[in-house]
CSV table of C-alpha atoms in Angstrom, one decimal:
chain,number,residue,atom,x,y,z
A,1,MET,CA,-40.5,-34.3,-33.7
A,2,THR,CA,-38.5,-31.4,-35.4
A,3,ALA,CA,-35.9,-33.1,-37.6
A,4,VAL,CA,-32.9,-31.9,-39.7
A,5,LEU,CA,-34.1,-31.3,-43.4
A,6,GLU,CA,-31.5,-33.6,-45.0
A,7,GLU,CA,-31.9,-35.5,-48.3
A,8,THR,CA,-31.0,-39.0,-47.9
A,9,THR,CA,-32.1,-42.1,-49.7
A,10,GLU,CA,-32.2,-44.0,-46.4
A,11,ALA,CA,-35.4,-44.8,-44.5
A,12,PRO,CA,-36.5,-42.6,-41.8
A,13,VAL,CA,-34.9,-43.2,-38.4
A,14,THR,CA,-37.4,-44.6,-36.0
A,15,ASP,CA,-35.3,-45.9,-33.2
A,16,ALA,CA,-35.8,-43.6,-30.2
A,17,GLU,CA,-32.4,-43.9,-29.2
A,18,THR,CA,-30.7,-42.8,-32.4
A,19,ILE,CA,-33.1,-39.7,-33.0
A,20,ARG,CA,-31.2,-36.5,-32.6
A,21,LEU,CA,-33.4,-33.8,-31.3
A,22,ALA,CA,-33.1,-30.2,-32.4
A,23,SER,CA,-30.8,-27.9,-30.3
A,24,TRP,CA,-32.2,-25.2,-28.0
A,25,PRO,CA,-30.9,-22.5,-30.4
A,26,ALA,CA,-32.5,-23.9,-33.5
A,27,ARG,CA,-35.9,-24.2,-31.5
A,28,ALA,CA,-35.7,-20.8,-30.3
A,29,GLY,CA,-34.9,-19.2,-33.6
A,30,ALA,CA,-37.6,-21.2,-35.4
A,31,LEU,CA,-40.1,-20.1,-33.0
A,32,ALA,CA,-39.0,-16.6,-33.2
A,33,VAL,CA,-39.2,-16.7,-37.0
A,34,ASP,CA,-42.7,-18.3,-36.8
A,35,LEU,CA,-44.2,-16.0,-34.2
A,36,LEU,CA,-42.5,-12.7,-34.1
A,37,PRO,CA,-43.3,-11.2,-37.4
A,38,GLY,CA,-47.1,-12.1,-37.0
A,39,ALA,CA,-46.9,-10.8,-33.3
A,40,ALA,CA,-45.4,-7.6,-34.5
A,41,VAL,CA,-47.9,-6.9,-37.2
A,42,ILE,CA,-50.8,-7.7,-35.0
A,43,ALA,CA,-49.6,-5.4,-32.1
A,44,THR,CA,-49.0,-2.6,-34.5
A,45,MET,CA,-52.4,-2.9,-36.1
A,46,VAL,CA,-54.0,-3.0,-32.7
A,47,LEU,CA,-52.2,0.3,-31.6
A,48,LEU,CA,-53.1,1.8,-34.9
A,49,ALA,CA,-56.7,0.7,-34.7
A,50,ALA,CA,-56.9,2.4,-31.3
A,51,THR,CA,-56.2,5.6,-32.7
A,52,ALA,CA,-58.6,5.4,-35.7
A,53,PRO,CA,-62.2,6.3,-35.4
A,54,LEU,CA,-64.2,3.2,-34.1
A,55,ARG,CA,-65.6,1.2,-36.9
A,56,GLY,CA,-64.5,3.7,-39.5
A,57,ARG,CA,-62.9,2.7,-42.8
A,58,LEU,CA,-59.4,3.1,-41.5
A,59,TRP,CA,-60.3,1.0,-38.5
A,60,TRP,CA,-61.6,-1.9,-40.5
A,61,VAL,CA,-58.3,-1.9,-42.7
A,62,PHE,CA,-56.2,-2.1,-39.4
A,63,VAL,CA,-58.6,-4.8,-38.0
A,64,GLY,CA,-58.4,-6.7,-41.4
A,65,VAL,CA,-54.5,-6.6,-41.6
A,66,ALA,CA,-54.3,-7.9,-38.1
A,67,ALA,CA,-56.7,-10.7,-38.8
A,68,VAL,CA,-54.7,-11.6,-42.1
A,69,ALA,CA,-51.4,-11.6,-39.9
A,70,PHE,CA,-53.1,-13.9,-37.4
A,71,VAL,CA,-54.4,-16.4,-39.9
A,72,ALA,CA,-51.0,-16.5,-41.8
A,73,THR,CA,-49.2,-17.2,-38.6
A,74,ILE,CA,-51.7,-19.9,-37.7
A,75,VAL,CA,-51.3,-21.5,-41.2
A,76,ASN,CA,-47.5,-21.3,-40.9
A,77,ARG,CA,-47.4,-22.7,-37.3
A,78,TRP,CA,-50.2,-25.5,-37.5
A,79,VAL,CA,-51.2,-26.1,-41.0
A,80,LEU,CA,-48.2,-26.1,-43.0
A,81,PRO,CA,-46.0,-28.4,-40.8
A,82,SER,CA,-49.0,-30.9,-41.0
A,83,LEU,CA,-48.6,-31.0,-44.8
A,84,THR,CA,-44.9,-30.6,-45.3
A,85,GLY,CA,-43.3,-31.2,-41.9
A,86,TRP,CA,-42.0,-27.7,-41.6
A,87,SER,CA,-42.9,-24.1,-40.8
A,88,LEU,CA,-41.1,-21.1,-42.3
A,89,GLY,CA,-38.9,-20.9,-39.3
A,90,ARG,CA,-38.2,-24.5,-38.8
A,91,ALA,CA,-37.2,-24.7,-42.5
A,92,LEU,CA,-34.7,-21.8,-42.1
A,93,PHE,CA,-33.3,-23.5,-39.0
A,94,GLY,CA,-33.1,-27.0,-40.9
A,95,ILE,CA,-35.5,-28.7,-38.5
A,96,ARG,CA,-39.0,-30.2,-39.1
A,97,VAL,CA,-42.0,-31.7,-37.2
A,98,VAL,CA,-42.5,-35.3,-37.7
A,99,THR,CA,-43.9,-38.3,-35.9
A,100,ARG,CA,-41.7,-41.1,-34.8
A,101,SER,CA,-42.2,-42.8,-38.1
A,102,GLY,CA,-41.0,-39.9,-40.1
A,103,ASP,CA,-44.5,-38.7,-41.3
A,104,PRO,CA,-45.6,-35.0,-40.9
A,105,ALA,CA,-47.3,-34.5,-37.6
A,106,GLY,CA,-51.0,-33.8,-37.9
A,107,SER,CA,-52.7,-30.1,-37.1
A,108,ALA,CA,-54.3,-31.3,-33.9
A,109,ARG,CA,-51.0,-32.7,-32.7
A,110,LEU,CA,-49.2,-29.4,-33.5
A,111,LEU,CA,-51.8,-27.4,-31.6
A,112,LEU,CA,-51.8,-29.7,-28.5
A,113,ARG,CA,-48.0,-29.5,-28.7
A,114,ASP,CA,-48.1,-25.5,-28.7
A,115,LEU,CA,-50.6,-25.7,-25.9
A,116,ALA,CA,-48.2,-27.9,-23.8
A,117,HIS,CA,-45.7,-25.2,-24.4
A,118,LEU,CA,-47.8,-22.8,-22.4
A,119,LEU,CA,-46.6,-25.1,-19.4
A,120,ASP,CA,-43.1,-24.2,-20.2
A,121,THR,CA,-44.0,-20.5,-19.7
A,122,ALA,CA,-46.1,-21.3,-16.5
A,123,GLY,CA,-43.2,-22.4,-14.4
A,124,LEU,CA,-41.1,-19.2,-14.8
A,125,PHE,CA,-40.0,-20.3,-18.2
A,126,VAL,CA,-38.2,-23.2,-16.8
A,127,GLY,CA,-39.6,-25.4,-19.5
A,128,TRP,CA,-38.3,-23.2,-22.3
A,129,LEU,CA,-34.7,-23.6,-20.8
A,130,TRP,CA,-35.1,-27.4,-20.2
A,131,PRO,CA,-33.2,-28.5,-23.3
A,132,LEU,CA,-30.1,-26.7,-22.1
A,133,TRP,CA,-29.5,-29.3,-19.4
A,134,ASP,CA,-31.6,-32.3,-20.8
A,135,ASN,CA,-29.0,-34.7,-22.6
A,136,ARG,CA,-31.5,-35.4,-25.3
A,137,ASN,CA,-32.4,-31.6,-25.9
A,138,ARG,CA,-36.0,-32.3,-25.0
A,139,THR,CA,-38.5,-29.5,-23.9
A,140,PHE,CA,-41.0,-30.0,-21.0
A,141,ALA,CA,-43.6,-30.4,-23.9
A,142,ASP,CA,-41.6,-33.3,-25.3
A,143,LEU,CA,-41.5,-34.9,-21.8
A,144,LEU,CA,-45.5,-34.8,-21.7
A,145,ARG,CA,-46.1,-36.5,-24.9
A,146,PRO,CA,-46.8,-40.1,-25.3
A,147,ARG,CA,-44.1,-42.4,-27.2
A,148,GLU,CA,-45.9,-42.4,-30.3
A,149,ASP,CA,-46.5,-38.7,-30.3
A,150,ASN,CA,-44.3,-36.1,-32.1
A,151,ALA,CA,-41.3,-34.1,-31.0
A,152,ASP,CA,-38.8,-31.7,-32.3
A,153,ARG,CA,-35.8,-33.5,-33.6
A,154,LEU,CA,-33.0,-32.8,-36.0
């Protein structure tokens, strides 16, 4: 779940009916901040590597920078939220990924969640727009998960 980063002294909310899921703009903005910078660096480095002599010194620099950008994106998207509950984009938009009990979701669940988001894309992006008409702001990936699994929430 992606939840709002609020400082409270109360216990985490666990009742499924009182959980307020993150809005579509917050989710989209967080995803953009998490993925677009890394994708831009990787695309740029691939294009530059294509112009450099194959396996030359400059080619290795471009490939190395692309690899570092890929690893940084993976760490930000799957490792950091499993430790802290948030990624850079989610923190900027005030949401976090947690289980229903309020604990940070594990890396495996985050990976499976992102794989489920591929189904959002497969149906002509209908799954990405699903929160716009769902009364609980759930994505298609949220609908596929079991009850005890994680979801984005405020």
